[in-house]
CSV table of C-alpha atoms and ligand atoms in Angstrom, one decimal:
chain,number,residue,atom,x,y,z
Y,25,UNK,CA,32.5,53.1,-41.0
Y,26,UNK,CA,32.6,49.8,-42.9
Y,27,UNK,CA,33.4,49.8,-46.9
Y,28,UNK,CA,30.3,51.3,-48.5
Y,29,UNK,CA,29.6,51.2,-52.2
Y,30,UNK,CA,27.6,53.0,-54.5
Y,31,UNK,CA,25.2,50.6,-55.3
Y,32,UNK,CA,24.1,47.6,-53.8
Y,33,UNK,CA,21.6,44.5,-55.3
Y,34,UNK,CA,18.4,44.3,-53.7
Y,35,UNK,CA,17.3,40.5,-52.7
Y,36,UNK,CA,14.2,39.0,-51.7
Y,37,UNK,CA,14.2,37.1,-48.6
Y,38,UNK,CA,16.3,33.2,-49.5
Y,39,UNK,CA,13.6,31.6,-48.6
Y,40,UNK,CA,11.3,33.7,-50.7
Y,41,UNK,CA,13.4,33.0,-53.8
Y,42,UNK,CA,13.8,29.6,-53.0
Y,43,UNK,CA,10.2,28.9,-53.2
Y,44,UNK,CA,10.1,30.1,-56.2
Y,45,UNK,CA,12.2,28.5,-58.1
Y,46,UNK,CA,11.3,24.7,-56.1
Y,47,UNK,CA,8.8,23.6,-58.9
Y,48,UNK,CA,11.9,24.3,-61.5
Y,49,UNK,CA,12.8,20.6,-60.3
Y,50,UNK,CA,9.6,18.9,-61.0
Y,51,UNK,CA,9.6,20.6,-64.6
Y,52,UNK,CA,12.9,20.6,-65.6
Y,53,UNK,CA,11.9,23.8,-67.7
Y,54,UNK,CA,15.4,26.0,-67.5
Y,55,UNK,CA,14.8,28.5,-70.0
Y,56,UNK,CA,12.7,29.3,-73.6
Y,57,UNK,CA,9.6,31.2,-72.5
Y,58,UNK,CA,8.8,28.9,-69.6
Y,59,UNK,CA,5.8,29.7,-67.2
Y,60,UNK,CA,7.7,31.9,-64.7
Y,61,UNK,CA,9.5,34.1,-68.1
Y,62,UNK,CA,5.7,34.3,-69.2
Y,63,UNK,CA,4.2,35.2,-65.4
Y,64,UNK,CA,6.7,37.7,-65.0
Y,65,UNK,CA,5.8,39.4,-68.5
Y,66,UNK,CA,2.4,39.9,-67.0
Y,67,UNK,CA,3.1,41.2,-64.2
Y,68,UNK,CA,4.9,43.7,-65.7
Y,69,UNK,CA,2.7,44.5,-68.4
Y,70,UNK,CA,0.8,45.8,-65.0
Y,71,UNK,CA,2.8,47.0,-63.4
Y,72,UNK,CA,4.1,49.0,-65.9
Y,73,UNK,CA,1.1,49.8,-67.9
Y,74,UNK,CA,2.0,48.6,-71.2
Y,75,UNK,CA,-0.2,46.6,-73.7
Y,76,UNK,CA,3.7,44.8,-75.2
Y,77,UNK,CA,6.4,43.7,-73.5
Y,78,UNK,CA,9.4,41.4,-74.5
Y,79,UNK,CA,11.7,40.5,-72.2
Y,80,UNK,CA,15.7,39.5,-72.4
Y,81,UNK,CA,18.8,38.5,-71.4
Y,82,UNK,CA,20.1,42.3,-70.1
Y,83,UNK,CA,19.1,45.5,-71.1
Y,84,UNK,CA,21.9,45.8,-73.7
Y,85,UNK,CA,20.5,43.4,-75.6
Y,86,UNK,CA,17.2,44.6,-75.4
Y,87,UNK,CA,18.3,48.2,-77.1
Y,88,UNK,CA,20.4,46.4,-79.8
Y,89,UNK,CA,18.4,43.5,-80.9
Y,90,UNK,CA,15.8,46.3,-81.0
Y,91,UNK,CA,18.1,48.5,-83.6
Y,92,UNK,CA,18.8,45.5,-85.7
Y,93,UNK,CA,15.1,43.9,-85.9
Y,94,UNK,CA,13.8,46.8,-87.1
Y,95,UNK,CA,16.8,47.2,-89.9
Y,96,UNK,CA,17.4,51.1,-89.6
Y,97,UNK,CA,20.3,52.7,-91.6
Y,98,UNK,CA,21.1,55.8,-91.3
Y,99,UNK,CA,21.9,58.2,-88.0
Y,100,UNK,CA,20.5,58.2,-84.5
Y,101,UNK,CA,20.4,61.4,-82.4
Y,102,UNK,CA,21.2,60.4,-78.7
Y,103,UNK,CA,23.5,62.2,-76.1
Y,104,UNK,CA,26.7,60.9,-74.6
Y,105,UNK,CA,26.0,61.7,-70.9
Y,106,UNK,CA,25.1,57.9,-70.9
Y,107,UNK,CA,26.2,54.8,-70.2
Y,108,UNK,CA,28.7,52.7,-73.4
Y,109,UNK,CA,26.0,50.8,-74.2
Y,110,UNK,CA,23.4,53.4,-75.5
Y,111,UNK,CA,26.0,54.7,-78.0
Y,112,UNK,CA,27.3,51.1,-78.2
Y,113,UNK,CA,23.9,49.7,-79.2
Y,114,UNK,CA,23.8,52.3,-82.4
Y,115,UNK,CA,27.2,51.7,-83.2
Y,116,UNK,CA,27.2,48.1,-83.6
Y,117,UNK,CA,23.8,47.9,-85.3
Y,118,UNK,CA,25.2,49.6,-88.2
Y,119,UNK,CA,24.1,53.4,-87.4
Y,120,UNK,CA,25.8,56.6,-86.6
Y,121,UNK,CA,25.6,58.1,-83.5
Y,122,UNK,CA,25.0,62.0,-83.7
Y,123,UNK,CA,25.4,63.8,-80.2
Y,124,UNK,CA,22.9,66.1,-79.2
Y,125,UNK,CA,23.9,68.1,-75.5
Y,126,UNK,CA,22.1,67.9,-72.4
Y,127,UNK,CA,20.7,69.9,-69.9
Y,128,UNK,CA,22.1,71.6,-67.2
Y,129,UNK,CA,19.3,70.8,-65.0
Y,130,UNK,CA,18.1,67.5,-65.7
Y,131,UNK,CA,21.0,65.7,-67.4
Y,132,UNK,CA,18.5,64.6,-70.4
Y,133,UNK,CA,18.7,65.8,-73.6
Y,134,UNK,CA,18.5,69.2,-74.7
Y,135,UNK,CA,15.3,69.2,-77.2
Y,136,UNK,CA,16.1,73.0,-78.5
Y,137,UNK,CA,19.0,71.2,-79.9
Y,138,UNK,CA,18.0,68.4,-81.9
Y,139,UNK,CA,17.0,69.8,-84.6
Y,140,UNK,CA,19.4,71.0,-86.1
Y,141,UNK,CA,20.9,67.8,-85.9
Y,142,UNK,CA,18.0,66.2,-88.2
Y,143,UNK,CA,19.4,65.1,-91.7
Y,144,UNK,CA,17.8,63.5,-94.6
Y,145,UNK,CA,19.6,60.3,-93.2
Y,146,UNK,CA,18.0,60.5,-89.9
Y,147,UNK,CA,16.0,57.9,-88.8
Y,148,UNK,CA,15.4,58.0,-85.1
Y,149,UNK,CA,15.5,59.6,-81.7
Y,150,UNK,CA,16.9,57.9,-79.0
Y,151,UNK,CA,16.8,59.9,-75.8
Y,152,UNK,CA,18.0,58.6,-72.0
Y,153,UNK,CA,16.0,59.2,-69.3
Y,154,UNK,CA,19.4,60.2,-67.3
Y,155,UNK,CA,18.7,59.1,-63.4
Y,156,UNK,CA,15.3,58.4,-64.1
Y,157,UNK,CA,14.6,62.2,-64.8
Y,158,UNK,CA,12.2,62.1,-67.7
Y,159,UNK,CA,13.1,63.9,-71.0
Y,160,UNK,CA,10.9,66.1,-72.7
Y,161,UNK,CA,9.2,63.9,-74.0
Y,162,UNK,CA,6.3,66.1,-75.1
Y,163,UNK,CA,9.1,68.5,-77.1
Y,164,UNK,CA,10.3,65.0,-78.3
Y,165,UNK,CA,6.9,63.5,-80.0
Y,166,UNK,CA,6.6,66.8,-81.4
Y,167,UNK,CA,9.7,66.5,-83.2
Y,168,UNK,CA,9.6,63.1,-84.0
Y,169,UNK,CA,5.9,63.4,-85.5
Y,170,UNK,CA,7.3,66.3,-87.9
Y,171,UNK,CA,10.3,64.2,-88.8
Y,172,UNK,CA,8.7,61.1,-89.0
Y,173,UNK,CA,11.5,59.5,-86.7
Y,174,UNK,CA,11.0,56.6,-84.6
Y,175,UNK,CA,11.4,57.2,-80.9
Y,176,UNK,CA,13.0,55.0,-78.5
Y,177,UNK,CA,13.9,55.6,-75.2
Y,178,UNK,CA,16.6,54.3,-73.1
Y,179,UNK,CA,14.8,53.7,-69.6
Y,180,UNK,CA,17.5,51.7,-67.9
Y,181,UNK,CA,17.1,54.1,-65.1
Y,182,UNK,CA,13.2,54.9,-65.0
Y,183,UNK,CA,11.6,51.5,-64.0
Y,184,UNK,CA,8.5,52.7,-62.9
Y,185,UNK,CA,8.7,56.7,-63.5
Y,186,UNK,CA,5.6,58.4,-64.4
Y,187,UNK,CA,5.0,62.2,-66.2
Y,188,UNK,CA,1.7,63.9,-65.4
Y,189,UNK,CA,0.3,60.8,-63.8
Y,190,UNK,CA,0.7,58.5,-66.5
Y,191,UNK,CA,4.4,55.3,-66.9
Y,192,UNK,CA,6.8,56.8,-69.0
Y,193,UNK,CA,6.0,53.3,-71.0
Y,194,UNK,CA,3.8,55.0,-72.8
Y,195,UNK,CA,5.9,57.8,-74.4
Y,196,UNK,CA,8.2,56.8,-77.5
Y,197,UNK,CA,7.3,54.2,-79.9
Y,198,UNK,CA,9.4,51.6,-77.7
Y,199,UNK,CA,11.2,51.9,-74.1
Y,200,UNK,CA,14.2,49.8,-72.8
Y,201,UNK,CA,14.0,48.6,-69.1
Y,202,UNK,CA,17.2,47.5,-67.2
Y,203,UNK,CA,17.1,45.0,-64.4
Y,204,UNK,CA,21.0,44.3,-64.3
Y,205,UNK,CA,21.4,43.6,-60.9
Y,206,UNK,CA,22.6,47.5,-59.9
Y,207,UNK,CA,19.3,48.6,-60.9
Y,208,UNK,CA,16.1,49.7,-58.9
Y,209,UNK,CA,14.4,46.7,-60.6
Y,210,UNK,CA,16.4,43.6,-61.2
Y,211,UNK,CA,16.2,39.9,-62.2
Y,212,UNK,CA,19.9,39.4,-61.7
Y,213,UNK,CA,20.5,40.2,-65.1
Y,214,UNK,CA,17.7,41.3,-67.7
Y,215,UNK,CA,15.8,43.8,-69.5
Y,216,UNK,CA,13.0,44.4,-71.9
Y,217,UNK,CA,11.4,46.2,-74.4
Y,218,UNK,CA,8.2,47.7,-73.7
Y,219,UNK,CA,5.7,49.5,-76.8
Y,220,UNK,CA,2.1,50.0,-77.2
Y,221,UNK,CA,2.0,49.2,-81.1
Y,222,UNK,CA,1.5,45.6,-81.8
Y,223,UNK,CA,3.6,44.9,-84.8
Y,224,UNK,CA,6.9,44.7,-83.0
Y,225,UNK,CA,6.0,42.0,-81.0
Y,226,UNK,CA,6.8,39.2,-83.4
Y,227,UNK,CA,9.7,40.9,-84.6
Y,228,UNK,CA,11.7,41.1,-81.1
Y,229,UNK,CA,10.2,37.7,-79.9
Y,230,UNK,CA,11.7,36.4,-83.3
Y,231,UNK,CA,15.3,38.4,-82.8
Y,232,UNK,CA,15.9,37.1,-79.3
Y,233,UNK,CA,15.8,33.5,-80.2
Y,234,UNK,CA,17.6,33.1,-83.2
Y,235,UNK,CA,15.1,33.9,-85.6
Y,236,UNK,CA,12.6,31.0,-84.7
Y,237,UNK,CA,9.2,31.3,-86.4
Y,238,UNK,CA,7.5,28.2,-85.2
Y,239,UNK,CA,10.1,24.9,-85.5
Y,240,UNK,CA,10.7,24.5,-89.2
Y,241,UNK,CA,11.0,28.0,-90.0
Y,242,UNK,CA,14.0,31.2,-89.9
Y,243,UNK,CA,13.2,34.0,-91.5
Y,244,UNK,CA,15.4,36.2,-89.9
Y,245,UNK,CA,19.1,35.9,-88.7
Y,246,UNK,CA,18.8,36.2,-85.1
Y,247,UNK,CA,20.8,36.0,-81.8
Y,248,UNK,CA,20.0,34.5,-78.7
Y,249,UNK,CA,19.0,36.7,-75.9
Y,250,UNK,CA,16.5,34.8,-73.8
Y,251,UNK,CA,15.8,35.4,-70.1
Y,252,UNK,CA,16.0,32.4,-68.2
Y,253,UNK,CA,13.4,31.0,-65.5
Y,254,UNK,CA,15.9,31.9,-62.8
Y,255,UNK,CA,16.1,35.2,-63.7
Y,256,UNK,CA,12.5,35.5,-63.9
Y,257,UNK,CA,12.1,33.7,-60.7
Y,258,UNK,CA,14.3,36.6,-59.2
Y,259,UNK,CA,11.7,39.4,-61.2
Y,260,UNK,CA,8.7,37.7,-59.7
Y,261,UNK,CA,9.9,37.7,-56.4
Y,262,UNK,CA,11.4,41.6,-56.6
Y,263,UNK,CA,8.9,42.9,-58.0
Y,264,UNK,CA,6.6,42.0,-55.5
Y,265,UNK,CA,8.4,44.3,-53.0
Y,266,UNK,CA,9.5,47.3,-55.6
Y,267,UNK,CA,7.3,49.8,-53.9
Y,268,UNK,CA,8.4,49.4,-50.6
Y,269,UNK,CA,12.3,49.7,-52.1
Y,270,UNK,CA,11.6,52.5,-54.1
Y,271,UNK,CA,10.0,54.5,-50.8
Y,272,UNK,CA,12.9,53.6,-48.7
Y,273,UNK,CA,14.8,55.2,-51.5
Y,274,UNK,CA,12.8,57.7,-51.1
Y,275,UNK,CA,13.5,58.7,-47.9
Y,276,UNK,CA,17.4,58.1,-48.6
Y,277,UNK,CA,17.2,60.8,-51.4
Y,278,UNK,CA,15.3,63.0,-49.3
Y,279,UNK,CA,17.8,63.0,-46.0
Y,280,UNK,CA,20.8,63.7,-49.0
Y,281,UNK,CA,18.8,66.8,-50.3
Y,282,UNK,CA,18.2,68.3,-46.8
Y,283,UNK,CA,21.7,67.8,-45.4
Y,284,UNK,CA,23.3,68.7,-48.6
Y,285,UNK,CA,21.1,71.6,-49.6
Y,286,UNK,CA,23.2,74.4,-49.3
Y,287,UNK,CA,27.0,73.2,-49.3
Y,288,UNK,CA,29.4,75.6,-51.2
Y,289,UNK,CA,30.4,74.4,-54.6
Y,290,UNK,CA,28.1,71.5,-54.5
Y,291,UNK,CA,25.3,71.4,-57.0
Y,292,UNK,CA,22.2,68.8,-56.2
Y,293,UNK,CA,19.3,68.9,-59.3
Y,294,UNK,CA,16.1,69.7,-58.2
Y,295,UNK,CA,12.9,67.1,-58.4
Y,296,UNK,CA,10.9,67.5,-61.7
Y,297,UNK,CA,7.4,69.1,-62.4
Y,298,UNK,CA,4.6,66.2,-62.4
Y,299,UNK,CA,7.0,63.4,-62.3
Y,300,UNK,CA,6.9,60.6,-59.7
Y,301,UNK,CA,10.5,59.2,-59.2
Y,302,UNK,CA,11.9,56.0,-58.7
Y,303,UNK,CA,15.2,57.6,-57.0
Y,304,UNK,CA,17.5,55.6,-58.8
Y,305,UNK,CA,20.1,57.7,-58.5
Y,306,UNK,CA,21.8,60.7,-56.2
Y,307,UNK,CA,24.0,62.5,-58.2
Y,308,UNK,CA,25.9,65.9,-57.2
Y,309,UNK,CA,27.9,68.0,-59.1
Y,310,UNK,CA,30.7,69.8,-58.1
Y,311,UNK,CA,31.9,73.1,-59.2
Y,312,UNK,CA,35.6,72.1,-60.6
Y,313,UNK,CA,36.4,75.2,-62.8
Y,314,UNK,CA,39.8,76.1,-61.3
Y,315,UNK,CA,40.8,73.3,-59.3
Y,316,UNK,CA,39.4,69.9,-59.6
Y,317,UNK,CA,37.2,69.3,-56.2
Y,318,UNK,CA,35.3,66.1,-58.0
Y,319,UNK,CA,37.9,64.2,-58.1
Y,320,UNK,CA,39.4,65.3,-54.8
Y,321,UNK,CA,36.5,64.6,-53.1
Y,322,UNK,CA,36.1,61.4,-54.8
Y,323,UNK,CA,39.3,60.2,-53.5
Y,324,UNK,CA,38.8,61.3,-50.1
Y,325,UNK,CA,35.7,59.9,-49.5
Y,326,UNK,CA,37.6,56.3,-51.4
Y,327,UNK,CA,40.0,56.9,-48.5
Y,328,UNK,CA,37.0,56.7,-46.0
Y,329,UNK,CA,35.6,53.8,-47.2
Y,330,UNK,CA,33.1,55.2,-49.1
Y,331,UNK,CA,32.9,54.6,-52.8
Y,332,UNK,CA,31.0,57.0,-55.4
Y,333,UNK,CA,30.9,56.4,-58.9
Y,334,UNK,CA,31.5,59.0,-61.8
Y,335,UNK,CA,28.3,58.5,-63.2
Y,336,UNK,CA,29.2,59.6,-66.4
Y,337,UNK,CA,32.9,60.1,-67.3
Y,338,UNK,CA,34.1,60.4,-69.8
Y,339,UNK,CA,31.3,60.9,-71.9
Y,340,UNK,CA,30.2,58.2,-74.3
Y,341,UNK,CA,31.8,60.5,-77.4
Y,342,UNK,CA,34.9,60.5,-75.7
Y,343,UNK,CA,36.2,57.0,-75.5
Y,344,UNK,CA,38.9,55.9,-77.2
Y,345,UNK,CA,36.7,53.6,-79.3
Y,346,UNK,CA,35.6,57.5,-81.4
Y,347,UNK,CA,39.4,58.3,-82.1
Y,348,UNK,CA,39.5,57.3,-85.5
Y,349,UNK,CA,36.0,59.2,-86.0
Y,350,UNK,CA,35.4,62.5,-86.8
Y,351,UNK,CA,33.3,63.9,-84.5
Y,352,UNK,CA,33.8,67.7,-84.8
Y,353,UNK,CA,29.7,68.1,-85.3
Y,354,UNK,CA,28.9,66.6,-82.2
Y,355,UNK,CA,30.2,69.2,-79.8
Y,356,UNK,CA,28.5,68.8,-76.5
Y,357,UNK,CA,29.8,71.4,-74.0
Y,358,UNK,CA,27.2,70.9,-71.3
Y,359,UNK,CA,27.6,67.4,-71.0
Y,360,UNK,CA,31.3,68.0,-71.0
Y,361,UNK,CA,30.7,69.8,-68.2
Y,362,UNK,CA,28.6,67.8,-66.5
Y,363,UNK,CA,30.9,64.6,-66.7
Y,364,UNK,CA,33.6,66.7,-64.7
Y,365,UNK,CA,31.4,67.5,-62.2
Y,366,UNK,CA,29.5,64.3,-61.5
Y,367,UNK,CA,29.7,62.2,-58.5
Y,368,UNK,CA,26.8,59.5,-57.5
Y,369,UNK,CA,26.7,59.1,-53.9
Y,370,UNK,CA,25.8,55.1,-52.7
Y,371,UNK,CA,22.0,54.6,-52.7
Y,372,UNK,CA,20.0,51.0,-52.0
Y,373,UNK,CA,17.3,50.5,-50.1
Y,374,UNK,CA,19.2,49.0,-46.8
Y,375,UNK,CA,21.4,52.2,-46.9
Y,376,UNK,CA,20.6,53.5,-43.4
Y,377,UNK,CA,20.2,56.9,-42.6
Y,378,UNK,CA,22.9,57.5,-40.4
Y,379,UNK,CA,25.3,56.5,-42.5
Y,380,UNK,CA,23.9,58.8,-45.0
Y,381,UNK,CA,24.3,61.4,-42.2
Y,382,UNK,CA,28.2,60.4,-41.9
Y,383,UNK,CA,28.5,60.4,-46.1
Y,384,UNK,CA,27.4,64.0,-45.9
Y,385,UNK,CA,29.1,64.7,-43.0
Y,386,UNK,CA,32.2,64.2,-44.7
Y,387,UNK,CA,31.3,65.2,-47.9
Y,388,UNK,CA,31.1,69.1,-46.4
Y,389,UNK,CA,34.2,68.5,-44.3
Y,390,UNK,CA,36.4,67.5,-47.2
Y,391,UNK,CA,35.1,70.2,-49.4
Y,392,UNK,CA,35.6,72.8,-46.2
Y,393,UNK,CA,39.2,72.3,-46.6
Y,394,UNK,CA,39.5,73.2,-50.5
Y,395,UNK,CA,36.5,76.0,-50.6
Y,396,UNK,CA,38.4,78.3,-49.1
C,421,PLP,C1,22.4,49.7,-67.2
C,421,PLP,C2,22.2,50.5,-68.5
C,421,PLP,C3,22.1,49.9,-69.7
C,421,PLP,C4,22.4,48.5,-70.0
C,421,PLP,O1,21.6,47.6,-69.3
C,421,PLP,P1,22.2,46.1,-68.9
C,421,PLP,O2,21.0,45.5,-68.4
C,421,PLP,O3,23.3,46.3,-67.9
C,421,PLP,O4,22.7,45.5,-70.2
C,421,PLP,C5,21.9,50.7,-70.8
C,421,PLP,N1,21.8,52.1,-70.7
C,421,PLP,C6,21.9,52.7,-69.5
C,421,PLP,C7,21.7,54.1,-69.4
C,421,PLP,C8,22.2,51.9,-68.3
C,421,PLP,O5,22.4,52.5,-67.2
């Protein structure tokens, strides 16, 4: 079998892009808010059913210049079975982190837990939607309405998720959208911030382009964190073909759940009540108590040409960027857990079956010989 990895970009057809991005010449228009950054806001707006969106550079961006428009101080509750830049984003806008664990069976964060977390210096909630699976996000308004805490979600992985029939877009006061390149949705690099309520919209248009209000006028210090034409050229022509990507995902994650189903040791999670995926991701978890079979099996299957990611470990908490901080409130024994266990097995859209077939294959013969 030939070197297969995790993840892989999803393209439109060259000539499809190509097309798109011809009239660039006659205009000359690169980037600032040209017509194809402007199209593609619609078309998500649709597609995503959101009255606001505000698009940028990468996601990252997104969930900091977020943070630092809306000048919080004070501590965010999040969890640290995440990717660096969740925690990263809080950090660097001037708030503390507080960790709050995580389910067992979903990865997201455990809701019984946060409130005990809640201090007087609280000032918002901002959950992950871990592999697409949706928080509680009823649990969570609840909360956040009796706290009076802002909510906003890190969607990276849930472009295009929806809870009881209705986009995840519209729970939290603001979602941020990935489109990095290893994402279900992408515009090479990118992101946005979606939200229903209007008054953020001036704020993170201003943010992302150095403060700009008209051409004379500043009135904030900003940063620069536009998405270009080319990038929204790549959106445009994605986007167009996300439904037939996210079914062939579908039938990817399916095949992994029926061959995998009942391997010893090997945990899959199971699909959520009322939620339509977007099968970003197919994580298993391994059962690595007395001996460790995650990273065993991660190495074997390396070996075979086949390379998983850790999807997440360490957890956020535990980088060495924390050691100076005390962190001895913020236990998180679940998602401890779960970071030992994790492996993400290669999922994109041209992934054929068959070699999903062999992945499995192997996956149950290398754990055969350490099972016992
Ligand atoms: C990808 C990702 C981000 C950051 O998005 P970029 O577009 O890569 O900057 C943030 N949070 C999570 C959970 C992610 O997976």
């Amino acid at each position: 079998m030939s070197k297969i990895l995790v993840t892989q970009a999803t393209l439109p057809e060259f000539d499809e892009y190509i097309n798109e991005i011809e009239d660039i010449w006659q205009t000359k228009m690169l980037t600032n808010m040209g017509s194809k950054h402007n199209l593609l806001e619609n078309e998500l707006k649709k597609f995503l059913e959101i009255s606001n969106i505000v698009l940028f550079t990468n996601g990252h961006q997104a969930l900091e210049l977020c943070l630092q428009s809306l000048c919080l101080e004070g501590e965010v509750i999040t969890s640290p079975f995440t990717f660096i830049s969740t925690t990263s984003a809080i950090v660097r806008s001037g708030l503390k982190p507080v960790f709050c664990d995580v389910n067992y069976e979903d990865c997201t964060i455990d809701t019984t837990k946060i409130e005990k977390l809640i201090t007087n210096k609280t000032v918002a909630l901002m959950p992950i939607h871990v592999y697409g699976n949706v928080c509680d996000v009823e649990k969570i308004e609840e909360i956040a309405k009796k706290y009076n805490l802002l909510v906003i979600y890190d969607s990276a992985h849930a472009f295009g998720v929806s809870y009881k029939g209705q986009t995840i877009s519209n729970y939290g006061d603001i979602n941020m959208y990935s489109f990095h390149a290893t994402k279900v949705f992408n515009t090479i690099e990118g992101g946005a911030l979606t939200f229903s309520d209007n008054k953020y919209h001036e704020k993170f248009t201003k943010i992302k382009n150095f403060g700009f209000n008209g051409q004379e006028s500043v009135d904030l210090f900003g940063s620069n964190a536009k998405m270009n034409e080319f990038q929204a050229a790549m959106g445009l022509c994605n986007l167009k073909h996300i439904k037939e990507n996210i079914k062939k995902r579908q039938l990817i994650v399916f095949r992994y759940r029926k061959k995998l189903k009942n391997v010893k040791n090997l945990r899959i999670l199971k699909p959520q009540k009322d939620v339509e995926s977007n099968y970003s991701y197919f994580p298993i978890f391994i059962d690595s108590k007395n001996f460790n079979r995650r990273d065993f099996l991660f190495n074997r299957l390396a070996d075979n040409g086949i390379f998983t990611r850790k999807y997440f470990y360490p957890i956020t908490s535990n980088y060495e960027c924390f050691a100076q901080d005390d962190l001895s409130n913020n236990s998180t024994p679940i998602a401890e857990e779960l970071s030992k266990e994790v492996l993400t097995l290669p999922l994109f859209p041209d992934l054929e079956l068959n070699v999903v077939d062999k992945i499995c294959d192997l996956i149950k013969n290398i754990l055969d010989e350490v099972n016992g």
